[in-house]
Coordinates of C-alpha atoms and ligand atoms in Angstrom, one line a residue:
Chain A
M62 CA -16.9 17.5 18.3
T63 CA -18.7 17.1 15.2
N64 CA -21.7 15.2 14.2
I65 CA -22.5 14.1 11.0
H66 CA -25.5 12.2 9.4
V67 CA -24.4 9.7 7.2
I68 CA -26.6 7.7 5.2
G69 CA -25.1 3.9 4.5
L70 CA -25.3 1.8 1.2
D71 CA -28.9 0.0 2.8
G72 CA -30.6 3.7 2.7
A73 CA -30.0 3.9 6.7
E74 CA -29.4 7.1 8.4
K75 CA -26.8 7.2 11.9
I76 CA -25.7 9.3 14.1
I77 CA -21.8 9.5 14.4
S78 CA -19.7 12.3 16.5
S79 CA -16.0 12.5 15.8
K80 CA -12.4 14.0 17.3
D81 CA -12.0 16.9 15.1
G82 CA -8.5 18.0 13.0
A83 CA -9.7 14.1 11.6
T84 CA -11.4 13.5 8.3
L85 CA -14.2 12.4 7.8
M86 CA -12.9 9.3 5.8
E87 CA -11.1 8.6 8.9
A88 CA -14.7 9.0 10.8
L89 CA -16.7 6.5 7.9
R90 CA -14.1 4.2 8.5
D91 CA -14.0 4.5 12.6
N92 CA -17.6 4.4 13.1
G93 CA -18.5 0.8 11.8
F94 CA -19.1 1.9 7.9
D95 CA -16.6 -0.6 6.4
E96 CA -17.4 -0.4 3.4
V97 CA -15.9 2.8 2.7
L98 CA -12.3 1.0 1.1
A99 CA -10.6 3.8 2.1
L100 CA -7.6 1.6 0.2
C101 CA -4.3 4.8 0.1
S102 CA -5.5 6.0 3.0
G103 CA -5.9 8.8 2.6
C104 CA -3.1 9.7 -0.2
C105 CA -6.0 11.0 -2.5
S106 CA -5.2 8.6 -5.3
C107 CA -7.6 5.8 -4.7
A108 CA -11.0 7.2 -4.8
T109 CA -11.8 4.6 -2.5
C110 CA -13.5 7.0 -0.2
H111 CA -16.3 8.1 -2.5
V112 CA -19.4 10.3 -0.3
Y113 CA -22.0 12.3 -1.8
I114 CA -22.3 15.2 0.8
E115 CA -26.2 15.5 1.0
A116 CA -26.6 19.0 2.8
G117 CA -23.7 20.9 4.2
P118 CA -21.9 24.3 3.8
S119 CA -22.1 25.1 -0.2
T120 CA -18.0 25.5 0.1
L121 CA -17.7 22.0 1.1
L122 CA -18.1 20.9 -2.5
Q123 CA -15.8 24.3 -4.3
C124 CA -13.1 23.7 -2.5
M125 CA -12.0 20.6 -4.8
S126 CA -8.4 20.5 -4.9
D127 CA -7.5 19.4 -8.9
D128 CA -6.3 16.3 -8.2
E129 CA -9.4 14.9 -6.5
N130 CA -12.0 16.4 -9.0
D131 CA -10.2 14.3 -11.6
L132 CA -10.2 11.2 -9.3
L133 CA -13.4 11.4 -8.9
D134 CA -14.0 11.1 -12.8
S135 CA -12.6 7.8 -12.3
S136 CA -16.4 6.9 -10.4
D137 CA -19.5 5.6 -12.3
H138 CA -21.1 7.1 -10.0
R139 CA -20.4 10.4 -9.6
Q140 CA -22.6 13.4 -8.7
P141 CA -22.5 17.0 -8.1
N142 CA -22.3 16.9 -4.9
S143 CA -20.0 14.2 -5.2
R144 CA -16.3 14.7 -2.4
L145 CA -13.9 12.2 -1.6
S146 CA -14.2 11.5 2.1
C147 CA -10.7 11.2 3.0
Q148 CA -9.9 15.5 1.4
V149 CA -12.4 16.8 4.0
S150 CA -10.9 18.1 7.0
L151 CA -14.2 17.5 9.9
T152 CA -14.2 21.0 11.6
D153 CA -16.0 22.9 13.3
D154 CA -18.8 24.3 10.8
L155 CA -19.3 21.3 9.4
D156 CA -21.1 20.3 12.6
S157 CA -24.5 18.2 10.7
I158 CA -23.8 17.9 7.5
R159 CA -25.5 14.8 6.0
V160 CA -23.5 12.9 4.2
R161 CA -24.4 9.5 2.0
L162 CA -22.4 6.9 1.1
A163 CA -21.3 5.9 -3.0
P164 CA -21.3 2.2 -4.2
A165 CA -18.2 1.4 -5.1
D166 CA -17.2 1.1 -8.7
Chain B
M15 CA -8.9 -18.8 24.8
R16 CA -10.2 -21.2 21.9
Q17 CA -8.3 -24.2 21.1
A18 CA -10.2 -23.7 17.6
V19 CA -11.1 -22.1 15.1
D20 CA -12.9 -22.0 12.1
V21 CA -10.5 -19.3 10.3
L22 CA -7.3 -18.6 11.2
I23 CA -5.7 -15.8 9.6
V24 CA -1.7 -15.7 10.2
G25 CA 0.0 -11.9 9.9
G26 CA -2.5 -9.2 11.1
G27 CA -0.8 -6.5 8.3
H28 CA -3.3 -5.5 5.0
A29 CA -4.5 -8.7 3.9
G30 CA -4.8 -10.4 7.0
A31 CA -7.0 -7.4 8.7
Q32 CA -9.2 -6.7 5.8
C33 CA -10.0 -10.8 5.0
A34 CA -11.5 -11.2 9.0
I35 CA -13.4 -7.5 8.3
T36 CA -14.7 -8.7 4.7
L37 CA -15.4 -12.1 6.3
R38 CA -17.7 -10.5 9.7
Q39 CA -19.0 -8.2 6.3
G40 CA -19.9 -11.3 4.9
G41 CA -22.3 -12.2 7.3
F42 CA -19.4 -14.9 8.8
A43 CA -20.6 -16.5 12.2
G44 CA -18.0 -18.6 12.4
S45 CA -15.0 -18.3 15.0
I46 CA -11.9 -15.8 13.3
A47 CA -9.0 -15.3 15.2
I48 CA -5.8 -13.4 14.0
V49 CA -2.2 -14.5 14.8
G50 CA 0.3 -10.9 14.0
R51 CA 4.2 -11.0 15.0
E52 CA 3.8 -7.7 15.6
N53 CA 2.6 -6.5 19.3
E54 CA 0.4 -3.7 17.4
P55 CA -2.7 -4.1 15.8
P56 CA -3.4 -4.2 12.5
Y57 CA -2.5 -0.1 11.2
E58 CA -1.1 0.8 7.8
R59 CA 2.2 0.6 6.2
P60 CA 2.5 2.9 3.2
P61 CA 3.1 5.5 6.1
L62 CA 6.3 4.3 7.3
S63 CA 8.3 6.3 4.6
K64 CA 5.5 9.2 4.8
E65 CA 3.5 10.6 6.5
Y66 CA 4.1 8.6 9.7
F67 CA 8.3 9.0 9.7
A68 CA 7.9 12.6 8.1
R69 CA 5.7 13.6 11.5
E70 CA 3.0 15.1 9.6
K71 CA 0.6 12.1 11.0
A72 CA 0.5 10.0 14.1
F73 CA 0.6 6.4 15.1
D74 CA -3.0 6.5 16.2
R75 CA -4.8 7.5 12.7
L76 CA -2.6 4.4 10.6
Y77 CA -5.5 1.8 12.7
I78 CA -6.3 -0.1 10.0
R79 CA -10.3 -0.1 13.1
P80 CA -10.3 1.2 16.2
Q81 CA -9.1 -0.9 18.8
A82 CA -12.6 -1.9 20.1
F83 CA -13.7 -3.0 16.7
W84 CA -11.7 -6.1 16.9
A85 CA -14.2 -7.4 19.4
E86 CA -16.8 -5.5 18.7
K87 CA -17.0 -8.5 15.7
D88 CA -15.8 -10.8 17.9
I89 CA -12.3 -11.5 16.1
A90 CA -10.2 -12.5 18.1
L91 CA -6.6 -11.2 18.4
I92 CA -3.9 -13.3 19.5
L93 CA -1.1 -10.4 19.0
G94 CA 3.3 -10.9 19.3
T95 CA 2.7 -14.3 18.6
E96 CA 3.8 -16.2 15.6
V97 CA 3.1 -19.4 13.8
V98 CA 6.0 -20.9 13.7
S99 CA 4.2 -24.6 12.5
V100 CA 1.9 -26.3 10.4
D101 CA 0.1 -29.9 10.5
A102 CA -2.1 -29.2 7.4
Q103 CA -3.3 -32.4 7.2
A104 CA -4.6 -32.4 11.3
H105 CA -5.0 -28.7 10.8
T106 CA -3.5 -27.7 13.4
A107 CA -0.5 -24.3 13.9
L108 CA 1.6 -24.6 16.3
L109 CA 2.2 -21.1 17.9
S110 CA 5.3 -19.7 19.4
G111 CA 5.1 -20.0 23.7
G112 CA 4.2 -23.5 23.2
R113 CA 0.9 -23.3 22.2
T114 CA -1.4 -25.9 19.6
M115 CA -4.6 -23.7 17.9
G116 CA -6.7 -25.7 15.7
Y117 CA -8.6 -24.5 12.8
G118 CA -10.7 -25.1 10.1
Q119 CA -9.8 -23.1 7.2
M120 CA -6.2 -20.8 7.5
V121 CA -5.3 -18.0 5.7
W122 CA -1.6 -16.9 5.0
A123 CA -1.4 -13.3 5.2
A124 CA 2.5 -13.1 6.5
G125 CA 3.8 -10.4 4.5
G126 CA 7.3 -10.8 4.1
D127 CA 10.9 -9.3 6.2
P128 CA 13.2 -6.4 5.1
R129 CA 16.4 -8.7 3.0
Q130 CA 18.7 -7.7 4.9
L131 CA 22.4 -6.4 3.4
S132 CA 25.0 -9.7 3.7
C133 CA 28.3 -8.6 4.1
Q134 CA 30.7 -7.8 6.7
G135 CA 28.8 -5.3 9.5
A136 CA 24.9 -6.3 7.9
D137 CA 24.1 -6.8 12.5
L138 CA 26.2 -3.9 13.6
A139 CA 23.1 -1.6 15.5
G140 CA 22.1 1.8 13.5
V141 CA 21.4 -0.5 10.7
Y142 CA 17.2 -0.4 10.4
G143 CA 15.3 -1.8 7.3
V144 CA 11.8 -0.3 7.0
R145 CA 8.7 -2.5 7.1
T146 CA 7.0 -2.0 10.6
R147 CA 6.2 0.6 13.3
A148 CA 9.6 -1.2 15.4
D149 CA 11.3 0.0 12.9
C150 CA 10.1 3.2 12.0
D151 CA 10.2 4.5 15.5
A152 CA 13.4 3.1 16.1
L153 CA 15.0 5.0 13.0
M154 CA 12.9 8.2 14.7
G155 CA 14.3 7.2 17.5
E156 CA 18.1 7.5 15.9
I157 CA 16.9 11.0 14.4
D158 CA 15.8 12.5 17.5
G159 CA 19.5 11.5 19.1
G160 CA 21.1 13.7 16.5
A161 CA 21.4 11.1 13.3
R162 CA 22.3 13.7 11.0
R163 CA 24.3 11.5 8.4
I164 CA 22.0 8.6 6.6
A165 CA 22.9 6.4 4.3
V166 CA 20.1 4.7 2.6
V167 CA 20.9 1.3 1.0
G168 CA 18.4 0.7 -1.5
G169 CA 16.9 3.0 -4.7
G170 CA 13.4 1.4 -4.7
Y171 CA 9.8 3.3 -4.0
I172 CA 10.3 3.1 -0.1
G173 CA 14.2 3.8 0.0
L174 CA 13.2 7.0 -2.4
E175 CA 10.7 7.7 0.0
A176 CA 13.0 7.4 2.7
A177 CA 15.5 9.5 1.0
A178 CA 12.7 12.5 0.4
V179 CA 11.4 13.0 4.1
L180 CA 14.6 12.2 5.4
T181 CA 15.8 15.1 3.5
K182 CA 13.4 17.6 3.8
L183 CA 13.8 16.4 8.0
G184 CA 17.8 18.2 7.4
C185 CA 19.3 15.0 7.5
H186 CA 22.5 14.9 4.0
V187 CA 21.2 11.3 2.8
T188 CA 23.4 9.2 1.0
L189 CA 21.6 6.7 -1.6
L190 CA 23.2 3.8 -2.6
E191 CA 21.9 1.4 -6.0
A192 CA 22.8 -1.6 -6.9
A193 CA 21.9 -1.1 -10.6
P194 CA 22.1 1.2 -13.1
R195 CA 18.7 3.5 -12.6
V196 CA 16.6 3.7 -9.3
L197 CA 13.2 2.5 -10.1
A198 CA 14.5 -0.6 -12.4
R199 CA 12.4 -3.2 -10.8
V200 CA 9.1 -1.3 -11.9
S201 CA 9.4 1.4 -14.1
G202 CA 10.5 2.2 -17.5
T203 CA 14.8 4.8 -17.5
E204 CA 12.4 8.2 -17.7
I205 CA 10.9 7.5 -14.2
S206 CA 14.5 6.0 -12.9
T207 CA 15.8 9.2 -14.3
F208 CA 12.8 12.0 -13.8
Y209 CA 13.7 10.7 -10.2
E210 CA 17.3 10.6 -9.8
A211 CA 17.3 14.5 -11.1
Q212 CA 14.9 14.9 -8.3
H213 CA 16.6 13.3 -5.6
R214 CA 19.6 15.2 -6.3
A215 CA 17.8 18.5 -6.7
H216 CA 17.1 18.2 -2.7
G217 CA 20.5 17.4 -2.1
V218 CA 20.9 13.7 -1.6
D219 CA 23.7 12.3 -2.7
L220 CA 22.6 9.2 -4.5
R221 CA 25.1 7.1 -6.1
T222 CA 23.8 4.1 -8.6
D223 CA 26.0 0.8 -9.9
V224 CA 27.1 0.9 -6.7
G225 CA 27.7 -2.1 -3.9
V226 CA 28.0 -2.2 -0.1
A227 CA 31.3 -4.5 0.4
A228 CA 30.7 -4.0 3.8
L229 CA 29.5 -1.7 7.4
I230 CA 32.3 -0.5 9.2
G231 CA 32.1 0.4 13.0
E232 CA 32.5 -1.0 16.8
G233 CA 29.1 -2.2 17.6
R234 CA 27.4 0.2 15.8
V235 CA 27.9 1.3 12.3
T236 CA 29.9 3.9 11.3
G237 CA 30.5 3.9 7.6
V238 CA 29.9 2.4 5.0
E239 CA 32.1 0.4 2.7
L240 CA 31.6 0.7 -0.9
T241 CA 32.8 -1.8 -3.5
D242 CA 34.6 1.7 -5.2
G243 CA 36.7 1.3 -1.6
E244 CA 34.9 4.9 -0.6
V245 CA 34.0 4.9 3.0
I246 CA 31.5 7.3 3.8
T247 CA 30.8 8.1 7.1
V248 CA 27.6 7.5 8.6
D249 CA 25.1 7.5 11.7
A250 CA 23.0 5.4 11.1
V251 CA 22.1 3.5 7.7
I252 CA 18.4 2.2 5.9
V253 CA 18.2 -0.8 4.2
G254 CA 15.2 -1.1 1.0
I255 CA 16.1 -3.6 -0.3
G256 CA 12.7 -5.9 -1.5
I257 CA 11.9 -8.7 1.2
A258 CA 11.7 -12.1 1.5
P259 CA 8.2 -13.9 1.4
A260 CA 8.0 -14.8 5.5
V261 CA 5.9 -18.2 4.0
A262 CA 8.6 -20.6 5.7
P263 CA 6.3 -22.4 8.0
L264 CA 4.1 -23.8 5.4
T265 CA 6.6 -24.1 2.5
A266 CA 8.1 -26.5 6.0
A267 CA 4.4 -28.1 5.5
G268 CA 4.7 -28.4 2.1
A269 CA 3.4 -26.3 0.2
A270 CA 5.0 -25.6 -3.4
G271 CA 6.1 -21.9 -3.8
V272 CA 9.7 -20.9 -4.4
N273 CA 9.6 -16.8 -4.2
G274 CA 5.8 -16.8 -1.3
V275 CA 3.7 -19.4 -2.3
N276 CA 2.4 -20.0 -5.3
V277 CA -1.7 -19.7 -5.4
D278 CA -4.3 -21.3 -8.0
E279 CA -6.5 -18.1 -9.3
F280 CA -9.0 -18.7 -5.5
C281 CA -6.2 -18.4 -4.3
R282 CA -5.8 -21.5 -3.0
T283 CA -2.2 -23.4 -1.4
S284 CA -0.9 -26.2 -2.5
L285 CA -2.4 -27.8 1.0
P286 CA -5.9 -28.7 1.7
D287 CA -7.9 -25.5 2.8
I288 CA -5.2 -23.4 3.1
F289 CA -5.1 -19.8 1.4
A290 CA -3.0 -17.4 0.8
V291 CA -3.3 -13.9 0.1
G292 CA -0.7 -10.7 0.1
D293 CA 3.0 -10.1 -0.5
C294 CA 4.0 -13.7 0.1
A295 CA 1.0 -15.3 -2.3
A296 CA 2.7 -15.9 -6.5
F297 CA -0.1 -16.5 -8.7
S298 CA -0.2 -16.3 -12.4
C299 CA -0.4 -12.7 -12.7
A300 CA -3.3 -11.8 -16.0
F301 CA -1.9 -8.1 -15.7
A302 CA 1.2 -9.6 -16.5
G303 CA 0.6 -12.2 -19.2
G304 CA 0.6 -14.9 -16.8
K305 CA 4.0 -14.5 -14.9
L306 CA 3.9 -16.9 -11.8
M307 CA 4.6 -13.5 -9.5
R308 CA 4.1 -11.5 -6.2
V309 CA 2.4 -8.0 -5.7
E310 CA 3.6 -5.5 -2.8
S311 CA 0.9 -3.1 -2.8
V312 CA -2.1 -2.5 -0.7
Q313 CA -3.9 -2.7 -3.2
N314 CA -3.2 -6.3 -4.3
A315 CA -3.1 -7.1 -0.1
N316 CA -6.8 -6.0 -0.2
E317 CA -8.5 -7.7 -3.1
Q318 CA -6.6 -11.2 -2.5
A319 CA -7.8 -10.8 1.0
N320 CA -11.4 -10.0 -0.4
C321 CA -11.5 -12.5 -3.1
V322 CA -11.0 -15.4 -0.3
A323 CA -13.4 -14.3 2.4
K324 CA -15.9 -14.3 -0.7
A325 CA -15.0 -18.5 -0.6
I326 CA -15.1 -18.9 1.9
L327 CA -18.5 -17.3 2.5
G328 CA -19.2 -19.4 -0.4
E329 CA -19.0 -17.4 -3.3
M330 CA -16.1 -18.7 -5.6
K331 CA -14.8 -16.5 -7.8
P332 CA -11.6 -15.6 -9.3
F333 CA -9.1 -13.2 -8.4
H334 CA -8.4 -10.7 -10.2
A335 CA -7.8 -7.4 -10.3
T336 CA -6.2 -4.1 -12.0
P337 CA -2.6 -3.5 -10.1
W338 CA -2.5 -0.4 -9.0
F339 CA -0.1 2.0 -6.9
W340 CA 1.0 5.5 -5.7
S341 CA 4.2 6.6 -4.4
N342 CA 5.0 10.3 -2.6
Q343 CA 7.9 11.8 -2.8
Y344 CA 8.3 15.6 -2.3
D345 CA 5.7 17.0 -3.3
L346 CA 5.2 14.5 -6.4
K347 CA 3.2 12.3 -6.4
L348 CA 3.3 9.1 -8.1
Q349 CA 0.7 7.4 -9.4
T350 CA 1.1 3.2 -10.8
V351 CA -1.3 1.2 -13.0
G352 CA -0.9 -2.1 -14.8
I353 CA 2.2 -3.7 -14.5
S354 CA 5.2 -2.7 -16.6
S355 CA 7.6 -5.3 -16.5
D356 CA 7.5 -6.7 -19.9
Y357 CA 7.2 -3.6 -22.1
D358 CA 8.6 -2.8 -25.3
Q359 CA 7.6 0.1 -25.8
A360 CA 7.2 3.2 -23.4
V361 CA 5.6 6.6 -24.7
L362 CA 6.4 10.1 -23.1
R363 CA 3.5 11.9 -22.5
G364 CA 3.7 15.5 -21.1
D365 CA 6.8 17.7 -20.0
L366 CA 9.5 16.4 -17.8
A367 CA 10.7 20.4 -16.7
A368 CA 7.0 20.9 -15.7
R369 CA 6.8 18.2 -13.6
S370 CA 3.6 16.4 -14.7
F371 CA 3.3 13.3 -17.2
S372 CA 3.4 10.4 -17.6
V373 CA 5.1 7.0 -19.2
V374 CA 2.2 4.8 -21.2
Y375 CA 4.1 1.6 -21.3
L376 CA 3.4 -1.0 -24.5
K377 CA 3.9 -4.3 -25.6
A378 CA 2.9 -5.7 -28.7
N379 CA 1.4 -2.3 -29.2
R380 CA -1.0 -2.5 -26.4
V381 CA -1.5 -1.0 -23.3
I382 CA -0.1 -2.7 -20.3
A383 CA 0.8 0.0 -17.8
L384 CA 1.1 3.2 -16.9
D385 CA 3.3 5.9 -14.6
C386 CA 2.0 9.5 -13.7
V387 CA 3.8 11.9 -12.4
N388 CA 1.3 14.8 -11.0
T389 CA -1.3 13.9 -13.3
V390 CA -4.5 12.0 -12.1
K391 CA -6.4 12.4 -14.8
D392 CA -4.2 10.1 -16.8
Y393 CA -3.7 7.5 -14.3
V394 CA -8.1 7.8 -14.2
Q395 CA -8.0 7.2 -18.1
G396 CA -5.1 5.1 -18.9
R397 CA -6.3 2.2 -16.0
K398 CA -9.5 2.6 -19.2
L399 CA -6.9 1.7 -22.1
V400 CA -4.5 -1.0 -19.0
E401 CA -8.0 -2.6 -18.4
A402 CA -9.3 -2.4 -22.2
G403 CA -5.6 -4.0 -23.2
A404 CA -6.4 -0.3 -25.8
T405 CA -3.9 -0.1 -29.0
P406 CA -3.1 2.9 -29.4
D407 CA -1.8 5.0 -32.1
I408 CA 1.6 6.0 -31.2
G409 CA 2.8 9.4 -32.1
A410 CA -1.8 10.2 -31.3
L411 CA -0.5 9.3 -27.7
A412 CA 2.3 10.9 -27.3
D413 CA 0.9 14.8 -27.5
P414 CA -0.2 15.4 -23.9
A415 CA -3.4 18.0 -25.6
R416 CA -5.6 14.7 -26.2
S417 CA -6.9 13.1 -23.6
L418 CA -6.1 9.3 -23.2
K419 CA -10.1 9.1 -22.8
E420 CA -10.1 9.3 -26.9
F421 CA -7.9 6.2 -27.2
N422 CA -10.7 4.0 -25.2
L423 CA -12.2 1.8 -27.7
Ligands
FAD68 C1 7.3 1.8 4.8 C2 6.7 0.3 3.3 C3 5.9 1.5 1.7 C4 4.5 1.0 1.6 N1 4.8 2.6 0.5 C5 2.6 1.7 -0.3 C6 2.6 2.5 -1.1 O1 2.7 3.8 -0.9 N2 1.6 1.9 -1.7 C7 0.8 0.2 -1.8 O2 0.2 0.1 -2.3 N3 1.5 -0.6 -1.0 C8 3.0 0.0 -0.2 N4 3.2 -0.7 0.9 C9 3.5 -2.2 0.4 C10 2.6 -2.8 1.3 O3 2.1 -1.8 2.9 C11 2.3 -3.9 1.5 O4 1.7 -4.8 0.4 C12 1.2 -4.2 2.2 O5 0.9 -4.4 3.6 C13 0.9 -6.6 2.2 O6 0.0 -6.4 3.3 P1 0.6 -7.8 3.7 O7 -0.9 -8.2 4.7 O8 0.4 -9.2 2.9 O9 2.2 -8.2 4.6 P2 1.8 -7.2 6.0 O10 1.1 -5.8 6.4 O11 3.7 -6.9 6.5 O12 1.3 -7.9 7.2 C14 2.4 -9.2 7.7 C15 2.1 -9.1 8.4 O13 2.3 -10.8 9.4 C16 3.3 -11.2 10.3 N5 3.9 -12.0 10.3 C17 4.8 -12.5 9.6 N6 5.3 -14.5 10.2 C18 4.3 -13.9 10.2 C19 3.8 -15.6 10.8 N7 4.9 -16.6 11.1 N8 3.6 -15.4 12.5 C20 2.2 -14.5 12.3 N9 2.4 -13.5 12.1 C21 3.4 -13.0 11.0 C22 3.9 -9.5 10.1 O14 4.8 -9.6 11.7 C23 3.0 -8.6 9.3 O15 2.4 -7.8 10.8 C24 4.2 -0.2 1.6 C25 5.1 -0.4 2.7 C26 6.2 -0.2 3.1 C27 6.8 -1.7 4.6
FES69 S1 -8.1 7.2 0.8 FE1 -8.1 7.2 -1.6 S2 -8.8 8.7 -2.4 FE2 -9.2 8.9 -0.1

């Protein structure tokens, strides 16, 4: 089990927990964050699962693929701590990370 | 169980599910029911020819929402049940099983059913479409049971994706396309030629310009007879030749439409209080010069569903959304934006041999669409060109060293 602190678009913070092996996108989708559209269901093709990593291991921002990086450029709301949540696999070392949903484009 | 609901959604696929989700997200307090023919709660269809078929993703990761969500949001799921007829004046729907259900507004989101071959033997056992979990599971059961020689009829996205997965699973695949090239309906010749070569390099026996004369077998398919007389021995056949929109009850109720049901800019059908969305809805598409057409994609299903949910919530906004699509085959990621069908010029950017390139489609010098293979950057930047109707210099456009951003004036 991995616990994640999530700040929604309304600014409210909620702690959710997820099965190991799921992606962050799946955890958000399955825990009531309907704002996360995730249209391509994790194929790294749509950028509708954009989040900001507010706190977590620094590796979390360093392990991005070129595809993800290029896709994030499609967002007007990109920040240095942006990630596509479908590309983040929830493993033990990510327990207690804090993420914030990015506004839709 | 309620005998009347405020919003009756017909079809629990991508569009139906999204419509219900957006209604609740927007604070809709009325009653909502989804009547769906499949036994499954709403799930994602694209993985049926990709990660699920390849057994890289378990089915429980495909559900659009966890099981408990629907009850929590007070969205009634009436599954394994079909709407068989509609009385638009009385605002009632007859369900399979004989129950009549009243509605305030109806959202028809019934998608389509795989077209079947019309030749002799089309109804033999061992012949499959790929549209539902049941289709996919049956096909996977065949492979587990030892089927290795598979004929795929139809070189569209689904047929090609299925062929790529099957090859990876060690099957011997013969792909049969009646047109002179694969993906002819959706892409230009560069893309078709490239994908044909990729599939052949992976061992697919890919044939174009060839029809199916008959399926052969005693009860169960064992061979495919081609129009040129050759007979191919098979263990199973996949038919991926498009869908027929599932609209018969609506059309019988008087809804206008020839290919699906026609809808206006708010996704309203010609019948009172009945919307239609997703694969079954024909609309005047601004990205195809206003042509009346259906668009079969997750993006279209979701955005039309949102348009309708907003309209029901009292926020009428005409549907206008940039079409995009993706397809994964082998290690090739294809991303498409816009609708290329009416192009008069195609410009290749990049190197086919490097397996990373894009094709920009133009009509009367304006960019109308792109197909991008392993080039996410062109997809992201090209999308803006499509949206702006940009008119770039062709010579410069063909130079992959120049970024597409430059042309967005
Ligand atoms: C194998 C496959 C791969 C795909 N890959 C991609 C892809 O990579 N990218 C992409 O964008 N799109 C892809 N698509 C297309 C995408 O899945 C569809 O565009 C999308 O599912 C359309 O949503 P929909 O809600 O209109 O229809 P559907 O999702 O088909 O849902 C319609 C539902 O309504 C039910 N139904 C039909 N008639 C009735 C009735 N009378 N009463 C009650 N229920 C009824 C059906 O059984 C079905 O469950 C793929 C489709 C398939 C089949
Ligand atoms: S879900 Fe599409 S990129 Fe993450």
